[in-house]
Amino acid sequence: MTETETETETETETETGTGTGSDTGTGTTAKAPERPAHRDGNILRWLGAYTASMIGDSVYYMALAWAAARTGSASQTGLVLAVGSIPRALLMLGGGVLADRIGPRRVVIGSDAARCLVVLGLAGALLLTSPAVWMLIAVALVFGVVDALFLPAVGALPPRITAAGQLARVQGLRGLAARTANVVGAPLGGVAVAVGGPALAFAAAGALFAVSLPLLLSLRISPLPARESAEPSGSAWRELADGLRHIRRHPVLGPLMLVTAVGELGFTGPLNLGLILLAGERGWGASGMGWVVAGFGIGAGASALLLAVRGRVPRAGLVMCLMVLISAVAIAALAYAPSVGLAVAVAVCIGLFAGLGGSLCGALTQTTAEPAYLGRVTSVSTLFTHAIAPLSYPVTGAAVAAWGTGPVFVTSAAVCAAGATAGLFFTRLRRAELPR
């Protein structure tokens, strides 16, 4: 059964003090008010929960990496950090099916609750014993499973808590939350490790996951349209196949997934592993690389702020493809920047244009997909960004070793540009608009 048929949820009070309906899909629950997202209490509660969860993620990964490095060898540390990607890749599409079946809020709440319990349990165990590699691997596997459920549900939740015309703003706010988590989470995790070791850092991560729970529970959820709230038929496999057919036959979603898949393959390698190798090749050192990463973050934050304030970009499909295309040119230029200062300036451009393109892609996905399919649609795009694209790391490393950073960055930029160019050939995507 869908969320609207199986889940009766007591609404929280609205800003005016009313609101006693239930989320049963019968029309008794008012839809989210058409107000700017940054002034909508429902969105602000979601944003607070999302920010707390993302900061908790950053603190957790810092604690995990530190505990693994202090416990095992370099290869064992790599295994601990990589093992979570296996269930994430295998189960991501299933997570989308689950979000559509029982509702995205239930999945997000369950995911954060599971992470809270597991991490606090690990923190308690570390107070009694030293960390063991097998223990860290087990926790990393659990997190991989939870991520496979959490990520599609997070993408499917915004259309259920606000009006369609505010989804671009929500994408901008989500981008700001992600940047905040990157800036705050790692230093917070480092301080916690320095003061109380991995146990304190894991406890801090668990506390942040706990903070998100009451905020998520207080969200008002709009029902699916009547034509979308029918009971799912068949097995999970049939539902997944139905979702994939929905993407393939849709005149906008299919091209969007193509742009996402090809663009991420060209973007992920050079901007993660490739940047480390570039800094080493140019002698910029860790501090120079840090400045370049900071430049990227500033540009991405600026694009998120722009979208959050503006709320809508005309000709969103065309602008999205052009932004990705411009960011591809900047990726190629980064490899030939003669100094750290110029590299930082180029990184700001990459963050700005790629960030805006990515946010518009997310907003278009949420506004063009049928609501009942949104979990499955989000799982496909997330599979490309979080599971398949990182497979380019070994290829990037081998190619840099063979040909150097310049040719590899140019090739990656060409792949990224190919995805954007392909999107421009699809008329419906090129003319796609966000709701007013």
Protein backbone atom coordinates (compact mmCIF):
# COMPACT_ATOMS: atom_id res chain seq x y z
CA MET A 1 0.00 0.00 0.00
CA THR A 2 1.14 3.58 -0.54
CA GLU A 3 1.81 5.97 2.28
CA THR A 4 -1.46 7.79 1.71
CA GLU A 5 -3.48 4.60 2.25
CA THR A 6 -1.58 2.93 5.04
CA GLU A 7 -0.29 5.75 7.18
CA THR A 8 -2.50 7.99 9.29
CA GLU A 9 -0.33 10.73 10.67
CA THR A 10 -1.25 13.44 13.10
CA GLU A 11 -0.29 16.81 11.74
CA THR A 12 1.69 19.25 13.74
CA GLU A 13 0.17 22.63 14.37
CA THR A 14 0.65 25.15 11.62
CA GLU A 15 1.91 28.63 12.19
CA THR A 16 -1.68 29.79 12.82
CA GLY A 17 -2.21 27.15 15.48
CA THR A 18 -4.59 24.97 13.48
CA GLY A 19 -4.09 21.62 11.88
CA THR A 20 -5.71 18.52 13.26
CA GLY A 21 -6.09 16.55 10.07
CA SER A 22 -4.37 13.33 9.11
CA ASP A 23 -2.28 12.21 6.19
CA THR A 24 -4.69 9.61 4.89
CA GLY A 25 -5.04 10.79 1.31
CA THR A 26 -8.75 11.58 1.81
CA GLY A 27 -8.35 15.33 1.37
CA THR A 28 -8.49 16.21 5.07
CA THR A 29 -4.85 17.29 5.10
CA ALA A 30 -4.22 20.67 3.49
CA LYS A 31 -1.41 20.82 1.01
CA ALA A 32 1.70 22.79 1.88
CA PRO A 33 0.98 26.53 1.62
CA GLU A 34 2.24 28.40 -1.43
CA ARG A 35 4.76 30.54 0.40
CA PRO A 36 8.51 31.05 -0.11
CA ALA A 37 10.36 27.97 1.11
CA HIS A 38 12.65 29.97 3.39
CA ARG A 39 9.57 31.26 5.25
CA ASP A 40 7.68 27.97 5.37
CA GLY A 41 7.95 26.36 8.82
CA ASN A 42 7.43 22.92 7.32
CA ILE A 43 10.41 23.37 5.00
CA LEU A 44 12.54 24.87 7.77
CA ARG A 45 11.89 21.83 9.98
CA TRP A 46 12.89 19.56 7.11
CA LEU A 47 15.97 21.69 6.46
CA GLY A 48 17.00 21.49 10.11
CA ALA A 49 16.59 17.71 10.11
CA TYR A 50 18.51 17.34 6.85
CA THR A 51 21.34 19.60 8.03
CA ALA A 52 21.70 17.75 11.34
CA SER A 53 21.75 14.42 9.51
CA MET A 54 24.36 15.59 7.00
CA ILE A 55 26.62 17.00 9.72
CA GLY A 56 26.22 13.69 11.57
CA ASP A 57 27.35 11.91 8.40
CA SER A 58 30.49 14.05 8.19
CA VAL A 59 31.34 13.48 11.86
CA TYR A 60 30.74 9.73 11.46
CA TYR A 61 33.05 9.41 8.46
CA MET A 62 35.77 11.38 10.22
CA ALA A 63 35.50 9.11 13.27
CA LEU A 64 35.41 5.97 11.11
CA ALA A 65 38.50 6.97 9.13
CA TRP A 66 40.42 7.86 12.28
CA ALA A 67 39.46 4.68 14.11
CA ALA A 68 40.34 2.55 11.07
CA ALA A 69 43.72 4.24 10.62
CA ARG A 70 44.61 3.76 14.29
CA THR A 71 43.44 0.13 14.35
CA GLY A 72 44.50 -1.53 11.10
CA SER A 73 46.96 -1.27 8.25
CA ALA A 74 46.61 1.09 5.30
CA SER A 75 44.92 -1.61 3.23
CA GLN A 76 42.53 -2.41 6.05
CA THR A 77 41.71 1.28 6.43
CA GLY A 78 40.90 1.45 2.73
CA LEU A 79 38.70 -1.62 3.07
CA VAL A 80 36.76 -0.10 5.97
CA LEU A 81 36.14 3.13 4.03
CA ALA A 82 35.21 1.37 0.79
CA VAL A 83 33.05 -1.49 2.01
CA GLY A 84 29.98 0.68 2.54
CA SER A 85 29.75 1.36 -1.19
CA ILE A 86 28.86 -2.27 -1.91
CA PRO A 87 25.37 -2.36 -0.35
CA ARG A 88 24.82 1.20 -1.52
CA ALA A 89 25.31 0.13 -5.14
CA LEU A 90 23.37 -3.14 -4.82
CA LEU A 91 20.37 -1.84 -2.89
CA MET A 92 19.91 1.74 -4.13
CA LEU A 93 17.16 0.90 -6.63
CA GLY A 94 15.38 -1.18 -4.01
CA GLY A 95 15.48 1.84 -1.71
CA GLY A 96 13.54 3.80 -4.32
CA VAL A 97 10.87 1.09 -4.49
CA LEU A 98 10.56 1.12 -0.69
CA ALA A 99 10.20 4.93 -0.60
CA ASP A 100 7.35 4.77 -3.10
CA ARG A 101 5.69 1.85 -1.29
CA ILE A 102 5.59 3.09 2.29
CA GLY A 103 6.32 6.79 1.88
CA PRO A 104 9.60 8.73 1.90
CA ARG A 105 9.19 10.20 5.38
CA ARG A 106 8.89 6.78 6.99
CA VAL A 107 12.06 5.64 5.23
CA VAL A 108 14.03 8.77 6.21
CA ILE A 109 12.92 8.51 9.83
CA GLY A 110 13.76 4.81 9.97
CA SER A 111 17.16 5.45 8.38
CA ASP A 112 18.16 8.18 10.82
CA ALA A 113 16.87 6.12 13.75
CA ALA A 114 18.93 3.11 12.62
CA ARG A 115 22.06 5.24 12.22
CA CYS A 116 21.51 6.80 15.63
CA LEU A 117 21.21 3.42 17.37
CA VAL A 118 24.14 1.81 15.54
CA VAL A 119 26.54 4.70 16.07
CA LEU A 120 25.62 5.21 19.72
CA GLY A 121 26.01 1.45 20.22
CA LEU A 122 29.47 1.60 18.67
CA ALA A 123 30.39 4.57 20.87
CA GLY A 124 29.31 2.60 23.94
CA ALA A 125 31.28 -0.43 22.83
CA LEU A 126 34.41 1.66 22.38
CA LEU A 127 34.15 2.81 25.97
CA LEU A 128 34.60 -0.82 27.01
CA THR A 129 37.02 -2.13 24.40
CA SER A 130 39.41 -1.01 21.68
CA PRO A 131 38.04 -0.79 18.13
CA ALA A 132 38.53 -3.84 15.93
CA VAL A 133 38.62 -3.87 12.14
CA TRP A 134 35.73 -6.36 11.93
CA MET A 135 33.61 -4.07 14.11
CA LEU A 136 34.27 -1.05 11.90
CA ILE A 137 33.56 -3.07 8.75
CA ALA A 138 30.24 -4.22 10.19
CA VAL A 139 29.21 -0.65 10.99
CA ALA A 140 30.30 0.55 7.53
CA LEU A 141 28.18 -2.17 5.91
CA VAL A 142 25.15 -1.14 7.96
CA PHE A 143 25.67 2.46 6.91
CA GLY A 144 25.88 1.39 3.28
CA VAL A 145 22.52 -0.37 3.58
CA VAL A 146 20.97 2.64 5.32
CA ASP A 147 22.34 5.05 2.69
CA ALA A 148 20.75 2.92 -0.04
CA LEU A 149 17.38 3.53 1.64
CA PHE A 150 17.97 7.10 2.85
CA LEU A 151 19.20 8.78 -0.34
CA PRO A 152 16.23 7.98 -2.65
CA ALA A 153 13.76 8.84 0.11
CA VAL A 154 15.43 12.21 0.77
CA GLY A 155 15.04 13.08 -2.91
CA ALA A 156 11.40 11.99 -2.96
CA LEU A 157 10.38 13.91 0.18
CA PRO A 158 10.41 17.63 -0.88
CA PRO A 159 7.42 17.40 -3.30
CA ARG A 160 5.38 15.99 -0.39
CA ILE A 161 6.11 18.91 1.95
CA THR A 162 5.88 21.99 -0.28
CA ALA A 163 4.25 23.31 -3.41
CA ALA A 164 5.77 22.53 -6.82
CA GLY A 165 6.68 26.16 -7.40
CA GLN A 166 9.03 26.10 -4.39
CA LEU A 167 11.03 23.00 -5.33
CA ALA A 168 13.85 24.97 -6.98
CA ARG A 169 14.24 27.00 -3.78
CA VAL A 170 14.26 23.78 -1.76
CA GLN A 171 17.06 22.45 -3.95
CA GLY A 172 19.03 25.61 -3.25
CA LEU A 173 18.42 25.29 0.50
CA ARG A 174 19.45 21.65 0.34
CA GLY A 175 22.68 22.65 -1.38
CA LEU A 176 23.39 25.22 1.33
CA ALA A 177 22.77 22.56 3.97
CA ALA A 178 25.20 20.19 2.26
CA ARG A 179 27.89 22.89 2.13
CA THR A 180 27.29 23.72 5.78
CA ALA A 181 27.72 20.06 6.67
CA ASN A 182 31.02 19.93 4.76
CA VAL A 183 32.34 23.02 6.52
CA VAL A 184 31.14 22.14 10.02
CA GLY A 185 31.16 18.36 10.11
CA ALA A 186 34.80 17.50 9.50
CA PRO A 187 36.22 20.06 12.00
CA LEU A 188 33.62 19.02 14.57
CA GLY A 189 34.58 15.38 14.12
CA GLY A 190 38.26 16.26 14.39
CA VAL A 191 37.73 18.17 17.64
CA ALA A 192 35.67 15.31 19.08
CA VAL A 193 38.39 12.78 18.19
CA ALA A 194 41.08 15.01 19.69
CA VAL A 195 39.15 15.51 22.93
CA GLY A 196 37.60 12.10 23.54
CA GLY A 197 38.81 9.78 20.80
CA PRO A 198 36.58 7.95 18.28
CA ALA A 199 34.05 7.08 21.02
CA LEU A 200 33.18 10.75 21.58
CA ALA A 201 33.07 11.44 17.84
CA PHE A 202 30.70 8.53 17.21
CA ALA A 203 28.55 9.70 20.13
CA ALA A 204 28.39 13.19 18.63
CA ALA A 205 27.31 11.73 15.27
CA GLY A 206 24.60 9.68 16.97
CA ALA A 207 23.34 12.74 18.83
CA LEU A 208 23.06 14.67 15.56
CA PHE A 209 21.05 11.85 13.98
CA ALA A 210 18.79 11.92 17.06
CA VAL A 211 18.22 15.68 16.62
CA SER A 212 16.73 15.07 13.17
CA LEU A 213 14.06 12.64 14.40
CA PRO A 214 11.61 15.00 16.17
CA LEU A 215 11.91 17.48 13.29
CA LEU A 216 11.05 14.77 10.76
CA LEU A 217 8.16 13.54 12.87
CA SER A 218 6.69 17.06 12.91
CA LEU A 219 6.52 17.42 9.12
CA ARG A 220 3.16 17.88 7.41
CA ILE A 221 2.86 15.51 4.45
CA SER A 222 0.63 16.29 1.48
CA PRO A 223 -1.25 13.31 0.03
CA LEU A 224 -0.53 11.97 -3.41
CA PRO A 225 -3.04 12.95 -6.11
CA ALA A 226 -5.95 10.52 -6.25
CA ARG A 227 -4.81 9.08 -9.57
CA GLU A 228 -1.37 8.40 -8.10
CA SER A 229 -2.43 6.76 -4.85
CA ALA A 230 -3.48 3.37 -6.13
CA GLU A 231 -2.18 0.28 -4.40
CA PRO A 232 1.12 -1.00 -5.87
CA SER A 233 0.64 -4.20 -7.83
CA GLY A 234 2.96 -7.15 -8.05
CA SER A 235 6.36 -7.73 -6.52
CA ALA A 236 9.08 -5.22 -5.78
CA TRP A 237 10.83 -6.33 -8.97
CA ARG A 238 7.74 -5.47 -11.03
CA GLU A 239 7.48 -2.09 -9.33
CA LEU A 240 11.14 -1.42 -10.07
CA ALA A 241 10.67 -2.40 -13.72
CA ASP A 242 7.60 -0.16 -13.86
CA GLY A 243 9.67 2.75 -12.53
CA LEU A 244 12.42 2.17 -15.08
CA ARG A 245 9.82 2.10 -17.86
CA HIS A 246 8.43 5.38 -16.56
CA ILE A 247 11.87 6.96 -16.92
CA ARG A 248 12.54 5.44 -20.34
CA ARG A 249 9.23 6.57 -21.82
CA HIS A 250 9.18 10.03 -20.26
CA PRO A 251 10.26 12.78 -22.71
CA VAL A 252 12.17 14.72 -20.01
CA LEU A 253 13.21 12.19 -17.35
CA GLY A 254 15.00 9.88 -19.78
CA PRO A 255 17.25 12.65 -21.16
CA LEU A 256 17.78 13.99 -17.63
CA MET A 257 19.09 10.62 -16.46
CA LEU A 258 21.38 10.49 -19.50
CA VAL A 259 22.84 13.93 -18.72
CA THR A 260 23.27 12.92 -15.07
CA ALA A 261 24.97 9.60 -15.83
CA VAL A 262 27.43 10.88 -18.45
CA GLY A 263 28.08 14.15 -16.67
CA GLU A 264 28.90 12.46 -13.36
CA LEU A 265 31.31 10.04 -15.04
CA GLY A 266 33.26 13.01 -16.39
CA PHE A 267 32.93 15.14 -13.27
CA THR A 268 33.62 12.79 -10.36
CA GLY A 269 37.09 11.48 -11.23
CA PRO A 270 38.98 14.74 -11.79
CA LEU A 271 37.26 16.67 -9.01
CA ASN A 272 38.05 14.04 -6.38
CA LEU A 273 41.02 11.76 -7.05
CA GLY A 274 42.30 13.82 -9.98
CA LEU A 275 42.59 16.98 -7.88
CA ILE A 276 44.76 15.20 -5.32
CA LEU A 277 47.08 13.98 -8.09
CA LEU A 278 47.13 17.41 -9.73
CA ALA A 279 48.16 19.10 -6.47
CA GLY A 280 50.98 16.58 -6.05
CA GLU A 281 52.16 16.99 -9.64
CA ARG A 282 52.23 20.81 -9.38
CA GLY A 283 53.77 20.87 -5.91
CA TRP A 284 50.86 22.77 -4.42
CA GLY A 285 50.84 20.60 -1.31
CA ALA A 286 47.93 19.87 0.99
CA SER A 287 47.34 23.55 1.74
CA GLY A 288 47.12 24.44 -1.95
CA MET A 289 44.70 21.61 -2.59
CA GLY A 290 42.68 22.77 0.40
CA TRP A 291 42.34 26.24 -1.11
CA VAL A 292 41.20 24.77 -4.42
CA VAL A 293 38.59 22.63 -2.65
CA ALA A 294 37.48 25.69 -0.70
CA GLY A 295 37.07 27.59 -3.97
CA PHE A 296 34.86 24.85 -5.32
CA GLY A 297 32.79 24.96 -2.14
CA ILE A 298 32.40 28.75 -2.37
CA GLY A 299 31.17 28.51 -5.95
CA ALA A 300 28.76 25.68 -5.15
CA GLY A 301 27.47 27.56 -2.11
CA ALA A 302 26.92 30.68 -4.19
CA SER A 303 24.90 28.74 -6.76
CA ALA A 304 22.78 27.18 -4.00
CA LEU A 305 22.17 30.60 -2.44
CA LEU A 306 21.23 32.08 -5.82
CA LEU A 307 18.64 29.38 -6.43
CA ALA A 308 17.30 29.56 -2.87
CA VAL A 309 16.75 33.33 -3.17
CA ARG A 310 15.58 33.52 -6.76
CA GLY A 311 13.34 30.47 -6.57
CA ARG A 312 12.98 29.92 -10.30
CA VAL A 313 15.17 30.03 -13.40
CA PRO A 314 13.47 30.48 -16.80
CA ARG A 315 14.20 27.81 -19.44
CA ALA A 316 15.53 25.56 -16.72
CA GLY A 317 16.30 22.65 -19.05
CA LEU A 318 18.36 24.78 -21.42
CA VAL A 319 20.13 26.59 -18.60
CA MET A 320 20.96 23.30 -16.88
CA CYS A 321 22.65 21.89 -19.98
CA LEU A 322 24.56 25.12 -20.61
CA MET A 323 25.78 25.27 -17.01
CA VAL A 324 27.11 21.72 -17.23
CA LEU A 325 28.77 22.54 -20.54
CA ILE A 326 30.51 25.63 -19.11
CA SER A 327 31.63 23.71 -16.03
CA ALA A 328 33.16 21.09 -18.33
CA VAL A 329 35.30 23.77 -19.99
CA ALA A 330 36.41 24.94 -16.54
CA ILE A 331 37.36 21.38 -15.55
CA ALA A 332 39.70 21.19 -18.54
CA ALA A 333 41.17 24.61 -17.69
CA LEU A 334 41.87 23.59 -14.10
CA ALA A 335 44.61 21.17 -15.15
CA TYR A 336 46.52 24.01 -16.85
CA ALA A 337 46.18 26.68 -14.16
CA PRO A 338 49.75 27.94 -13.60
CA SER A 339 49.29 28.90 -9.95
CA VAL A 340 47.22 28.07 -6.91
CA GLY A 341 45.46 31.43 -7.10
CA LEU A 342 44.26 30.86 -10.65
CA ALA A 343 43.32 27.28 -9.81
CA VAL A 344 41.13 28.56 -6.97
CA ALA A 345 39.43 31.03 -9.33
CA VAL A 346 38.73 28.24 -11.82
CA ALA A 347 37.44 26.00 -9.00
CA VAL A 348 34.98 28.75 -7.98
CA CYS A 349 33.65 28.74 -11.55
CA ILE A 350 33.34 24.95 -11.56
CA GLY A 351 31.44 25.00 -8.28
CA LEU A 352 29.16 27.82 -9.43
CA PHE A 353 28.20 26.40 -12.82
CA ALA A 354 28.19 22.72 -11.91
CA GLY A 355 26.32 23.45 -8.69
CA LEU A 356 23.61 25.41 -10.49
CA GLY A 357 23.33 22.74 -13.18
CA GLY A 358 23.04 19.98 -10.59
CA SER A 359 20.41 21.86 -8.56
CA LEU A 360 18.32 22.53 -11.66
CA CYS A 361 18.60 18.87 -12.61
CA GLY A 362 17.27 17.88 -9.19
CA ALA A 363 14.43 20.40 -9.35
CA LEU A 364 13.41 19.26 -12.85
CA THR A 365 13.46 15.64 -11.71
CA GLN A 366 11.17 16.39 -8.79
CA THR A 367 8.71 18.45 -10.82
CA THR A 368 8.46 16.26 -13.92
CA ALA A 369 8.33 12.78 -12.36
CA GLU A 370 4.93 11.44 -11.39
CA PRO A 371 4.77 11.63 -7.57
CA ALA A 372 4.13 7.90 -7.15
CA TYR A 373 7.36 7.13 -9.06
CA LEU A 374 9.60 9.75 -7.48
CA GLY A 375 11.40 7.40 -5.09
CA ARG A 376 12.36 5.07 -7.93
CA VAL A 377 13.34 7.95 -10.21
CA THR A 378 15.52 9.46 -7.47
CA SER A 379 17.14 6.08 -6.81
CA VAL A 380 18.28 5.88 -10.43
CA SER A 381 19.88 9.34 -10.44
CA THR A 382 21.44 8.70 -7.03
CA LEU A 383 22.82 5.38 -8.22
CA PHE A 384 24.79 7.24 -10.90
CA THR A 385 26.10 9.92 -8.53
CA HIS A 386 26.89 7.82 -5.44
CA ALA A 387 27.64 4.34 -6.76
CA ILE A 388 28.55 4.16 -10.44
CA ALA A 389 30.47 7.41 -10.91
CA PRO A 390 33.02 6.58 -8.13
CA LEU A 391 34.01 3.54 -10.20
CA SER A 392 35.91 6.03 -12.37
CA TYR A 393 38.51 6.51 -9.61
CA PRO A 394 40.72 3.53 -10.57
CA VAL A 395 40.50 4.52 -14.25
CA THR A 396 41.40 8.12 -13.41
CA GLY A 397 44.37 7.05 -11.31
CA ALA A 398 45.73 4.70 -13.97
CA ALA A 399 45.25 7.26 -16.73
CA VAL A 400 47.06 10.01 -14.77
CA ALA A 401 49.93 7.62 -14.12
CA ALA A 402 50.16 6.88 -17.84
CA TRP A 403 49.52 10.30 -19.43
CA GLY A 404 49.57 12.95 -16.71
CA THR A 405 46.82 15.16 -15.34
CA GLY A 406 46.34 17.48 -18.33
CA PRO A 407 45.10 14.91 -20.91
CA VAL A 408 43.01 13.15 -18.27
CA PHE A 409 41.25 16.35 -17.17
CA VAL A 410 40.58 17.28 -20.80
CA THR A 411 39.16 13.81 -21.51
CA SER A 412 36.98 13.93 -18.42
CA ALA A 413 35.77 17.39 -19.41
CA ALA A 414 34.91 16.08 -22.87
CA VAL A 415 32.85 13.27 -21.34
CA CYS A 416 31.02 15.78 -19.12
CA ALA A 417 30.43 18.07 -22.09
CA ALA A 418 29.12 15.14 -24.13
CA GLY A 419 26.39 14.57 -21.57
CA ALA A 420 25.35 18.23 -21.63
CA THR A 421 25.46 18.36 -25.43
CA ALA A 422 23.31 15.24 -25.68
CA GLY A 423 20.75 16.93 -23.44
CA LEU A 424 20.55 19.90 -25.81
CA PHE A 425 19.46 17.59 -28.64
CA PHE A 426 16.29 16.61 -26.77
CA THR A 427 13.72 19.29 -27.54
CA ARG A 428 11.47 18.56 -24.56
CA LEU A 429 14.38 18.77 -22.13
CA ARG A 430 15.75 21.91 -23.76
CA ARG A 431 12.33 23.57 -23.36
CA ALA A 432 11.58 22.19 -19.91
CA GLU A 433 10.40 24.76 -17.37
CA LEU A 434 10.03 24.75 -13.61
CA PRO A 435 6.56 25.47 -12.22
CA ARG A 436 5.77 29.10 -11.48
